Amino acid sequence: PAAGPGTNHATDDPFTSSRTSWWRQDRFGMFIHFGAYSNLEGEYTRPDGTVCRNAEWIKRECRIPDEEYEKQAATFNPSAFDAKAIVRAAKDAGQRYIVITSKHHDGYAMWPTKQNTWNLRDHSSFDPHRDILAELKQAADAAGIKLGFYYSIWDWHDPDFAGPATFPRYKKRMYAQLKELVDHYDPALLWFDGEWDADNPTNRWSRQDGADLQAYLHGLNPGLIVNNRVGKREVVDGDFGTPEQEIPTEPVDGQLWESCMTLNDHWGFAKYDTNWKPAATVVRNLLDVASRGGNYLLNVGPDKLGRIPQPSVDRLRETGRWLGAHGQGDAVHGAGHTGLVADPSWGAVSRRGNELYASVTAWPAAGASLHLTAKGRFEITAARVLGSSQQVKATPAGDGFDLTPSGAATSPLASVIRLTIKPPAAAPAGT
Ligand code: H79
């Protein structure tokens, strides 16, 4: 339904709204940083021969002159971009949505925008008949994966961004670009960034600007989910908070959140960065996030030809294998904060209906037990290890329960004990 006058995002609570339901269930998404910076693959050789390293910030951090940056972007030819392969990698990883950079801080649009020529069709060596966002949308739809777009409010390229007098002109173009994105690609979600505008100490992007933009977007599509950086990054702006490269230790009551993190140390492709986190870290992060009621947006940075680096693909695959084994994905997809137990040091506990999923990354020695500290009253009526026939004894002990497995761990990443609980206290909203 079209948004009528008076339609206001503030009237629907994102924590419980059907609008955000898919996002609250999915828990795990793929972030993709891909842009003109990817063409440099993390290194800029200055005229004096010295090399400066960075990824998506390379234009600014390495002080690349505009004409130099534009010259290199003209050679950008991501001919190996394979939307189906990317969607398959996400799906195999157990990721249920994708958020790709449509425009990062360098202002370069990854779709054929009509607002300027600083885009992948008009300023590249790429096949002008191709449109990677359209390709991704088609592949994602075919696979049942939701697609969202990252969009930077901050723009280093548009000359109208920098001046207070010309900023309204920039804003108009930005609105027009966002309408293009919504009308042509029907994204499920928009992920804003750069609202803080480091160029300008007075930070002219106001909270009201954010509220106006969000109302505009919901006028285009009332179903859109929008992150908090649409405004002043307070979680009360937009639908969900966006901790970056960190996982909150406590869920914030009544607020949605999503931790975005990288697999190595950069968002965009950097050929020198081989600091890949092991799949065990990815799985543990995902379990921690889901158990605290959050989402995990895990980044990949395709190379200049558009290919996801193999070490990323390998880790995604291993994560997906873990989620797919023994129904362990039930600890994540559709699961959330328990509200009933404290975070244990030995793993993470999530809840799905009347089941608690105790995912154990530090399996106890033979005969030893895991302590579960209860914060609410419940009984455990059944306890079993997924993918194993071994018995787990659950005995009331102190402020909660002791869980005593009778056999070995089922996975070096995490082994899951599924607890059936009674009485089923109402699951907290937002999970
Ligand atoms: O898109 C990714 C980052 O580029 C963007 N947000 C995520 C999702 C981001 N914008 N700003 N920041 C992150 C924080 C700023 C970090 C900086 Fe730096 C520290 C800017 C300059 C020093 C990191 C290190 C980027 C360049 C050098």
PDB file of C-alpha atoms and ligand atoms in Angstrom, residues 31 33 54 56-57 61 101 104-105 150 154 191 193-194 196 229 233 244 260 267, ligand 1:
ATOM      1  CA  PHE A  31      27.833  -6.803   3.779  1.00  0.00           C
ATOM      2  CA  HIS A  33      31.997  -3.108   0.114  1.00  0.00           C
ATOM      3  CA  ASN A  54      44.121   1.905   2.580  1.00  0.00           C
ATOM      4  CA  GLU A  56      37.599   2.355   0.833  1.00  0.00           C
ATOM      5  CA  TRP A  57      39.109   5.451   2.432  1.00  0.00           C
ATOM      6  CA  GLU A  61      43.726   8.876   3.553  1.00  0.00           C
ATOM      7  CA  THR A 101      27.487  -0.311  -1.130  1.00  0.00           C
ATOM      8  CA  HIS A 104      30.455   5.046  -0.513  1.00  0.00           C
ATOM      9  CA  HIS A 105      32.039   8.291   0.734  1.00  0.00           C
ATOM     10  CA  TYR A 150      24.397   1.007   1.766  1.00  0.00           C
ATOM     11  CA  TRP A 154      28.800  12.088   3.088  1.00  0.00           C
ATOM     12  CA  TRP A 191      21.836   1.363   5.243  1.00  0.00           C
ATOM     13  CA  ASP A 193      26.497   6.056   6.662  1.00  0.00           C
ATOM     14  CA  GLY A 194      28.602   9.217   6.747  1.00  0.00           C
ATOM     15  CA  TRP A 196      28.409  12.584  10.786  1.00  0.00           C
ATOM     16  CA  ARG A 229      22.618   6.458  10.635  1.00  0.00           C
ATOM     17  CA  ARG A 233      23.200   7.626  14.896  1.00  0.00           C
ATOM     18  CA  GLU A 244      30.658  -1.203  14.064  1.00  0.00           C
ATOM     19  CA  CYS A 260      28.690  -4.979  11.208  1.00  0.00           C
ATOM     20  CA  TRP A 267      35.922  -3.239   4.464  1.00  0.00           C
TER      21      TRP A 267
HETATM   22  O1  H79 B   1      31.877   1.650   5.291  1.00  0.00           O
HETATM   23  C1  H79 B   1      32.685   1.297   6.393  1.00  0.00           C
HETATM   24  C2  H79 B   1      33.625   2.405   6.743  1.00  0.00           C
HETATM   25  O2  H79 B   1      34.290   2.922   5.610  1.00  0.00           O
HETATM   26  C3  H79 B   1      32.672   3.408   7.319  1.00  0.00           C
HETATM   27  N1  H79 B   1      31.632   2.621   7.950  1.00  0.00           N
HETATM   28  C4  H79 B   1      31.870   1.245   7.661  1.00  0.00           C
HETATM   29  C5  H79 B   1      30.584   0.446   7.565  1.00  0.00           C
HETATM   30  C6  H79 B   1      33.304   4.331   8.218  1.00  0.00           C
HETATM   31  N2  H79 B   1      33.263   5.593   8.032  1.00  0.00           N
HETATM   32  N3  H79 B   1      33.879   6.164   9.004  1.00  0.00           N
HETATM   33  N4  H79 B   1      34.317   5.289   9.811  1.00  0.00           N
HETATM   34  C7  H79 B   1      33.989   4.106   9.363  1.00  0.00           C
HETATM   35  C8  H79 B   1      35.037   5.614  11.004  1.00  0.00           C
HETATM   36  C9  H79 B   1      36.242   6.374  10.616  1.00  0.00           C
HETATM   37  C10 H79 B   1      37.442   5.735  10.657  1.00  0.00           C
HETATM   38  C11 H79 B   1      38.669   6.454  10.325  1.00  0.00           C
HETATM   39 FE1  H79 B   1      40.086   5.789   9.175  1.00  0.00          FE
HETATM   40  C12 H79 B   1      39.836   6.394  11.090  1.00  0.00           C
HETATM   41  C13 H79 B   1      38.835   7.363   9.296  1.00  0.00           C
HETATM   42  C14 H79 B   1      40.181   7.799   9.312  1.00  0.00           C
HETATM   43  C15 H79 B   1      40.809   7.192  10.419  1.00  0.00           C
HETATM   44  C16 H79 B   1      39.827   3.773   8.892  1.00  0.00           C
HETATM   45  C17 H79 B   1      41.162   4.037   9.094  1.00  0.00           C
HETATM   46  C18 H79 B   1      39.450   4.479   7.727  1.00  0.00           C
HETATM   47  C19 H79 B   1      40.585   5.134   7.282  1.00  0.00           C
HETATM   48  C20 H79 B   1      41.631   4.881   8.126  1.00  0.00           C
END
